[in-house]
């Protein structure tokens, strides 16, 4: 089969590899779509080397159809449409033993330590199948939309720490796919206004389809003034940082209301520091939280939101390419009208 395989940052090839067959307890899925994520780009640009074992088929946002079933697997049938929660936990480490399987110390992440979705087929190991990482969805959903259950599951996970509720003002900094999905979920959770800060016009314009009530260009407008004006001078109850720029950390805290919650949802460049005014946290009683990965229940809930149309992600999928067009797909991600670029292995 054809696959996009990472050998080193300057060497990512579209090549022929053996087509997987399922061993006992395993599944083989025909990939319907794999959406490319910022983490994939960090890998191919050499910015993320830790934990990526070469050679490796990339891709962790995957949906497709069950092609073949290994001995002893009863919960699925050939032809089922499924998405994959991409973190395979070990079950035995300190974090797993305490129920925090998404923080597993020995996790195998799809497209990092185990082969991912930028291929015609993908094999799911028995332990992951038993843990329920393969989640069925209605065949009506576009596989590229179903692939976005992965980022949405991380957003559901991240907002669990923020308790967004009725009456909250939520400020989202960064309007890529992650920021727009955060906006949509915040609105669904009861936020009465969602403010999006995003320099790119195309992304700001998409905001209204994702629950955004006010979209601000922070390079042309005064974000602080606009947030204060929209909140009777109080600031935002919840601020979610979706771009990994360290200087935004203090700004996010300064835009939060008293007793506000701030999420550092984005990953930041390794080793870089952010300077913050600790009195913002102290006097305002701020809660500052992080979030990493998601669990199978987060993923199931994400898929349910997509299946029921409570969150519609189709406007985010701006481009589609075949496996052979992988280089072009990666280039396209930087285009001003690109949000999510999908690889469709068998168009
Ligand atoms: Zn991702
Ligand atoms: Zn573990």
Short mmCIF file of C-alpha atoms and ligand atoms in Angstrom, two decimals:
data_model
loop_
_atom_site.label_atom_id
_atom_site.label_comp_id
_atom_site.label_asym_id
_atom_site.label_seq_id
_atom_site.Cartn_x
_atom_site.Cartn_y
_atom_site.Cartn_z
CA UNK A 1 0.00 0.00 0.00
CA UNK A 2 0.98 3.66 -0.32
CA UNK A 3 1.92 5.59 2.82
CA UNK A 4 3.52 8.86 3.89
CA UNK A 5 6.52 7.79 5.92
CA UNK A 6 8.76 9.98 8.06
CA UNK A 7 12.45 9.04 8.04
CA UNK A 8 13.87 12.35 9.32
CA UNK A 9 12.71 15.99 9.20
CA UNK A 10 14.17 16.56 5.73
CA UNK A 11 13.15 13.11 4.52
CA UNK A 12 9.43 12.32 4.41
CA UNK A 13 8.55 9.96 1.56
CA UNK A 14 5.41 8.73 -0.13
CA UNK A 15 6.36 5.08 -0.52
CA UNK A 16 5.12 1.53 -0.83
CA UNK A 17 4.99 -0.44 2.41
CA UNK A 18 3.48 -3.80 3.36
CA UNK A 19 -0.31 -3.74 3.67
CA UNK A 20 -1.14 -4.67 7.29
CA UNK A 21 -3.17 -7.76 8.20
CA UNK A 22 -4.85 -8.16 11.60
CA UNK A 23 -3.36 -10.49 14.21
CA UNK A 24 -5.48 -11.86 17.09
CA UNK A 25 -7.46 -9.06 18.75
CA UNK A 26 -6.45 -6.53 16.09
CA UNK A 27 -8.32 -4.51 13.48
CA UNK A 28 -7.30 -3.20 10.08
CA UNK A 29 -9.05 -0.02 8.97
CA UNK A 30 -9.20 1.36 5.44
CA UNK A 31 -8.42 5.05 5.94
CA UNK A 32 -11.17 7.35 4.68
CA UNK A 33 -9.43 10.57 5.70
CA UNK A 34 -6.52 11.80 7.78
CA UNK A 35 -6.49 15.49 8.60
CA UNK A 36 -3.09 17.12 9.05
CA UNK A 37 -2.44 18.82 12.38
CA UNK A 38 0.09 21.35 13.67
CA UNK A 39 1.92 18.55 15.49
CA UNK A 40 2.52 16.74 12.18
CA UNK A 41 4.06 19.92 10.80
CA UNK A 42 6.28 20.32 13.85
CA UNK A 43 7.53 16.77 13.23
CA UNK A 44 8.33 17.27 9.53
CA UNK A 45 9.95 20.66 10.24
CA UNK A 46 12.22 19.09 12.86
CA UNK A 47 10.67 21.08 15.74
CA UNK A 48 9.37 17.94 17.44
CA UNK A 49 11.76 15.00 17.52
CA UNK A 50 11.10 13.69 21.01
CA UNK A 51 8.97 10.57 20.98
CA UNK A 52 8.85 10.15 17.21
CA UNK A 53 10.38 6.82 16.23
CA UNK A 54 11.47 6.64 12.55
CA UNK A 55 10.60 5.25 10.11
CA UNK A 56 7.01 6.12 10.93
CA UNK A 57 3.77 6.54 8.98
CA UNK A 58 2.49 9.95 10.12
CA UNK A 59 -1.03 11.04 11.05
CA UNK A 60 -3.18 10.88 14.18
CA UNK A 61 -6.51 12.40 13.08
CA UNK A 62 -8.04 9.42 11.32
CA UNK A 63 -11.40 8.00 10.30
CA UNK A 64 -12.25 5.15 7.98
CA UNK A 65 -13.96 1.81 7.47
CA UNK A 66 -13.20 -1.53 9.11
CA UNK A 67 -11.54 -3.69 6.48
CA UNK A 68 -10.46 -6.82 8.37
CA UNK A 69 -10.99 -8.19 11.85
CA UNK A 70 -8.57 -10.30 13.87
CA UNK A 71 -9.51 -13.44 15.77
CA UNK A 72 -11.46 -12.77 18.96
CA UNK A 73 -12.77 -9.27 18.15
CA UNK A 74 -16.57 -9.27 18.46
CA UNK A 75 -17.47 -5.61 18.90
CA UNK A 76 -16.99 -4.59 15.24
CA UNK A 77 -18.03 -5.74 11.77
CA UNK A 78 -16.39 -5.20 8.39
CA UNK A 79 -17.78 -2.04 6.83
CA UNK A 80 -18.30 -0.20 10.15
CA UNK A 81 -17.34 3.48 9.88
CA UNK A 82 -14.96 4.35 12.71
CA UNK A 83 -12.66 7.00 14.12
CA UNK A 84 -9.60 6.32 16.28
CA UNK A 85 -8.71 7.88 19.62
CA UNK A 86 -4.95 8.08 19.00
CA UNK A 87 -3.31 7.61 22.40
CA UNK A 88 -2.77 3.94 23.28
CA UNK A 89 -2.08 3.74 27.00
CA UNK A 90 -0.22 0.94 28.80
CA UNK A 91 -2.57 0.38 31.72
CA UNK A 92 0.29 -0.30 34.13
CA UNK A 93 2.18 2.95 34.76
CA UNK A 94 1.67 5.37 37.68
CA UNK A 95 -0.68 7.62 35.66
CA UNK A 96 -2.69 4.76 34.13
CA UNK A 97 -3.11 3.15 37.54
CA UNK A 98 -4.65 6.40 38.76
CA UNK A 99 -7.06 6.59 35.85
CA UNK A 100 -5.21 9.30 33.95
CA UNK A 101 -4.61 7.15 30.89
CA UNK A 102 -4.20 10.20 28.62
CA UNK A 103 -1.02 11.04 30.58
CA UNK A 104 0.33 7.47 30.29
CA UNK A 105 4.11 7.37 30.64
CA UNK A 106 4.45 4.60 28.05
CA UNK A 107 1.76 5.77 25.64
CA UNK A 108 1.99 4.81 22.00
CA UNK A 109 0.61 7.72 20.02
CA UNK A 110 -0.63 7.12 16.51
CA UNK A 111 1.79 8.62 13.99
CA UNK A 112 4.49 9.11 16.65
CA UNK A 113 5.39 5.74 18.18
CA UNK A 114 3.01 3.59 16.13
CA UNK A 115 2.05 3.89 12.47
CA UNK A 116 -0.61 6.49 11.75
CA UNK A 117 -3.31 7.36 9.26
CA UNK A 118 -1.49 8.78 6.24
CA UNK A 119 -1.73 5.44 4.47
CA UNK A 120 -4.33 3.35 2.71
CA UNK A 121 -4.71 1.09 5.74
CA UNK A 122 -3.92 1.21 9.43
CA UNK A 123 -3.57 -1.65 11.89
CA UNK A 124 -4.84 -1.17 15.46
CA UNK A 125 -3.00 -3.22 18.11
CA UNK A 126 -5.02 -5.62 20.29
CA UNK A 127 -4.57 -3.71 23.54
CA UNK A 128 -5.84 -0.48 21.96
CA UNK A 129 -8.81 -2.32 20.41
CA UNK A 130 -9.65 -3.76 23.85
CA UNK A 131 -9.42 -0.26 25.38
CA UNK A 132 -12.07 0.98 22.94
CA UNK A 133 -9.95 3.45 20.93
CA UNK A 134 -11.91 2.50 17.80
CA UNK A 135 -15.20 4.43 17.95
CA UNK A 136 -18.03 3.79 15.49
CA UNK A 137 -19.96 6.62 13.84
CA UNK A 138 -22.86 6.97 11.45
CA UNK A 139 -21.90 6.46 7.81
CA UNK A 140 -23.63 9.77 6.95
CA UNK A 141 -20.72 11.74 8.38
CA UNK A 142 -17.92 12.74 5.98
CA UNK A 143 -14.76 10.85 7.07
CA UNK A 144 -12.75 14.10 6.98
CA UNK A 145 -15.24 15.57 9.45
CA UNK A 146 -15.11 12.41 11.58
CA UNK A 147 -11.29 12.70 11.65
CA UNK A 148 -11.77 15.99 13.52
CA UNK A 149 -13.24 14.06 16.46
CA UNK A 150 -9.59 13.87 17.56
CA UNK A 151 -8.90 17.61 17.98
CA UNK A 152 -12.46 18.07 19.28
CA UNK A 153 -11.84 15.38 21.92
CA UNK A 154 -8.79 17.33 23.14
CA UNK A 155 -10.94 20.46 23.35
CA UNK A 156 -13.63 18.66 25.34
CA UNK A 157 -10.86 17.43 27.64
CA UNK A 158 -9.40 20.94 28.00
CA UNK A 159 -12.73 22.58 28.76
CA UNK A 160 -13.43 20.06 31.54
CA UNK A 161 -10.96 22.08 33.62
CA UNK A 162 -12.70 25.38 32.79
CA UNK A 163 -16.33 24.64 33.64
CA UNK A 164 -17.68 26.96 30.97
CA UNK A 165 -21.29 27.66 31.84
CA UNK A 166 -24.33 29.85 31.40
CA UNK A 167 -23.49 33.54 31.52
CA UNK A 168 -19.75 33.18 30.96
CA UNK A 169 -17.78 35.37 28.61
CA UNK A 170 -15.11 33.26 26.92
CA UNK A 171 -12.12 34.79 25.16
CA UNK A 172 -10.36 32.50 22.67
CA UNK A 173 -6.91 33.63 21.51
CA UNK A 174 -6.12 32.13 18.10
CA UNK A 175 -8.73 31.21 15.50
CA UNK A 176 -7.34 28.15 13.75
CA UNK A 177 -9.25 24.87 13.92
CA UNK A 178 -8.50 24.55 17.64
CA UNK A 179 -9.68 28.06 18.51
CA UNK A 180 -12.82 27.77 16.40
CA UNK A 181 -13.71 24.38 17.94
CA UNK A 182 -13.13 25.83 21.43
CA UNK A 183 -15.49 28.68 20.49
CA UNK A 184 -18.19 26.30 19.27
CA UNK A 185 -17.97 24.12 22.38
CA UNK A 186 -17.99 27.15 24.71
CA UNK A 187 -21.18 28.43 23.09
CA UNK A 188 -22.74 24.97 23.31
CA UNK A 189 -21.83 24.88 27.01
CA UNK A 190 -23.81 28.06 27.66
CA UNK A 191 -21.33 30.91 27.27
CA UNK A 192 -23.38 33.99 26.45
CA UNK A 193 -20.57 35.56 24.49
CA UNK A 194 -17.47 34.19 22.82
CA UNK A 195 -14.79 36.67 21.77
CA UNK A 196 -12.23 35.46 19.24
CA UNK A 197 -8.85 37.16 18.83
CA UNK A 198 -7.31 36.25 15.47
CA UNK A 199 -5.19 38.26 13.02
CA UNK A 200 -6.28 36.39 9.86
CA UNK A 201 -9.46 37.72 8.26
CA UNK A 202 -10.54 34.40 6.72
CA UNK A 203 -10.51 32.81 10.16
CA UNK A 204 -12.30 35.70 11.88
CA UNK A 205 -15.01 35.49 9.24
CA UNK A 206 -15.58 31.81 10.03
CA UNK A 207 -16.14 32.70 13.68
CA UNK A 208 -19.87 33.34 13.38
CA UNK A 209 -20.36 29.71 12.28
CA UNK A 210 -18.57 28.56 15.45
CA UNK A 211 -20.41 30.51 18.12
CA UNK A 212 -18.21 33.62 18.04
CA UNK A 213 -20.13 36.80 18.88
CA UNK A 214 -17.20 39.23 18.51
CA UNK A 215 -14.14 38.62 16.31
CA UNK A 216 -11.20 40.94 16.95
CA UNK A 217 -8.05 41.56 14.91
CA UNK A 218 -5.45 42.05 17.67
CA UNK A 219 -2.97 43.58 15.22
CA UNK A 220 -5.38 46.39 14.25
CA UNK A 221 -7.72 46.73 17.23
CA UNK A 222 -7.21 47.11 20.96
CA UNK A 223 -8.15 43.69 22.32
CA UNK A 224 -8.05 44.77 25.96
CA UNK A 225 -10.39 47.71 25.40
CA UNK A 226 -12.82 45.58 23.44
CA UNK A 227 -12.87 42.79 26.04
CA UNK A 228 -13.43 45.27 28.86
CA UNK A 229 -16.15 47.07 26.88
CA UNK A 230 -17.94 43.76 26.25
CA UNK A 231 -17.80 42.72 29.92
CA UNK A 232 -18.69 45.89 31.86
CA UNK A 233 -15.02 46.33 32.64
CA UNK A 234 -14.77 42.90 34.32
CA UNK A 235 -12.70 40.91 31.81
CA UNK A 236 -13.42 37.44 30.45
CA UNK A 237 -14.52 34.65 32.81
CA UNK A 238 -12.56 32.16 30.74
CA UNK A 239 -9.53 32.78 28.51
CA UNK A 240 -8.22 30.00 26.27
CA UNK A 241 -4.78 30.41 24.66
CA UNK A 242 -4.73 28.45 21.39
CA UNK A 243 -1.46 29.78 19.93
CA UNK A 244 1.91 28.80 21.42
CA UNK A 245 3.29 32.33 21.81
CA UNK A 246 4.78 32.75 25.30
CA UNK A 247 4.04 36.51 25.38
CA UNK A 248 0.32 35.71 25.21
CA UNK A 249 0.36 34.03 28.62
CA UNK A 250 0.52 37.24 30.63
CA UNK A 251 -1.87 38.98 28.26
CA UNK A 252 -4.37 36.13 28.72
CA UNK A 253 -4.12 36.46 32.50
CA UNK A 254 -4.51 40.24 32.31
CA UNK A 255 -7.71 39.87 30.24
CA UNK A 256 -9.29 37.42 32.71
CA UNK A 257 -11.94 38.58 35.18
CA UNK A 258 -11.62 38.12 38.93
CA UNK A 259 -11.99 34.42 39.75
CA UNK A 260 -11.41 33.71 36.05
CA UNK A 261 -10.01 30.56 34.51
CA UNK A 262 -7.13 30.61 32.02
CA UNK A 263 -6.19 27.62 29.85
CA UNK A 264 -2.76 27.29 28.27
CA UNK A 265 -4.22 24.96 25.69
CA UNK A 266 -1.56 25.40 23.00
CA UNK A 267 1.85 23.75 23.17
CA UNK A 268 4.68 26.30 23.46
CA UNK A 269 8.15 26.14 21.88
CA UNK A 270 10.35 23.90 24.05
CA UNK A 271 12.61 25.79 26.42
CA UNK A 272 11.03 29.22 25.91
CA UNK A 273 9.98 31.22 28.97
CA UNK A 274 6.99 33.50 29.49
CA UNK A 275 7.22 36.29 32.02
CA UNK A 276 4.07 36.81 34.03
CA UNK A 277 2.82 39.17 36.71
CA UNK A 278 2.12 36.73 39.58
CA UNK A 279 -0.12 39.28 41.28
CA UNK A 280 -2.65 38.78 38.50
CA UNK A 281 -3.08 35.21 39.71
CA UNK A 282 -2.93 36.20 43.38
CA UNK A 283 -5.29 39.16 43.63
CA UNK A 284 -7.71 38.04 40.96
CA UNK A 285 -7.88 34.47 42.27
CA UNK A 286 -7.16 33.14 38.79
CA UNK A 287 -7.01 29.45 38.02
CA UNK A 288 -4.43 28.69 35.33
CA UNK A 289 -4.66 25.20 33.82
CA UNK A 290 -3.09 23.13 31.07
CA UNK A 291 -4.46 20.24 29.07
CA UNK A 292 -2.84 17.40 27.19
CA UNK A 293 -4.39 14.72 24.99
CA UNK A 294 -7.80 13.20 25.53
CA UNK A 295 -9.38 9.98 26.73
CA UNK A 296 -11.64 7.47 24.99
CA UNK A 297 -14.73 8.99 26.71
CA UNK A 298 -13.69 12.47 25.49
CA UNK A 299 -13.36 11.02 22.00
CA UNK A 300 -16.75 9.28 22.15
CA UNK A 301 -18.38 12.55 23.22
CA UNK A 302 -16.62 14.43 20.42
CA UNK A 303 -17.88 11.93 17.86
CA UNK A 304 -21.41 12.22 19.28
CA UNK A 305 -21.32 16.03 18.86
CA UNK A 306 -20.25 15.60 15.23
CA UNK A 307 -22.76 12.83 14.46
CA UNK A 308 -25.68 14.79 15.88
CA UNK A 309 -24.62 17.98 14.11
CA UNK A 310 -24.34 19.86 17.42
CA UNK A 311 -20.93 20.92 16.13
CA UNK A 312 -20.54 21.14 12.35
CA UNK A 313 -16.90 21.08 11.29
CA UNK A 314 -17.24 20.97 7.49
CA UNK A 315 -16.28 24.67 6.99
CA UNK A 316 -12.93 23.88 8.66
CA UNK A 317 -11.98 21.32 6.00
CA UNK A 318 -10.69 23.70 3.37
CA UNK A 319 -8.49 21.41 1.24
CA UNK A 320 -8.22 17.74 0.28
CA UNK A 321 -5.29 15.90 -1.29
CA UNK A 322 -4.30 12.35 -2.18
CA UNK A 323 -1.37 10.57 -0.47
CA UNK A 324 0.81 11.24 -3.53
CA UNK A 325 0.11 14.98 -3.13
CA UNK A 326 1.43 15.03 0.44
CA UNK A 327 4.09 17.72 -0.24
CA UNK A 328 1.48 19.98 -1.79
CA UNK A 329 -0.84 19.32 1.16
CA UNK A 330 1.85 20.45 3.63
CA UNK A 331 2.57 23.58 1.58
CA UNK A 332 -1.12 24.44 1.42
CA UNK A 333 -1.45 24.54 5.20
CA UNK A 334 0.34 27.91 5.25
CA UNK A 335 -2.11 29.43 2.74
CA UNK A 336 -4.27 32.27 4.12
CA UNK A 337 -7.48 30.40 3.25
CA UNK A 338 -6.42 27.04 4.73
CA UNK A 339 -7.58 25.69 8.06
CA UNK A 340 -7.71 21.91 7.93
CA UNK A 341 -6.08 20.00 5.10
CA UNK A 342 -7.20 16.39 4.67
CA UNK A 343 -5.37 13.51 3.06
CA UNK A 344 -7.86 11.23 1.30
CA UNK A 345 -5.90 8.02 0.54
CA UNK A 346 -8.37 6.50 -1.93
CA UNK A 347 -10.34 9.37 -3.48
ZN1 LIG B 1 -3.56 16.78 16.23
ZN1 LIG B 2 0.45 3.95 31.23
#
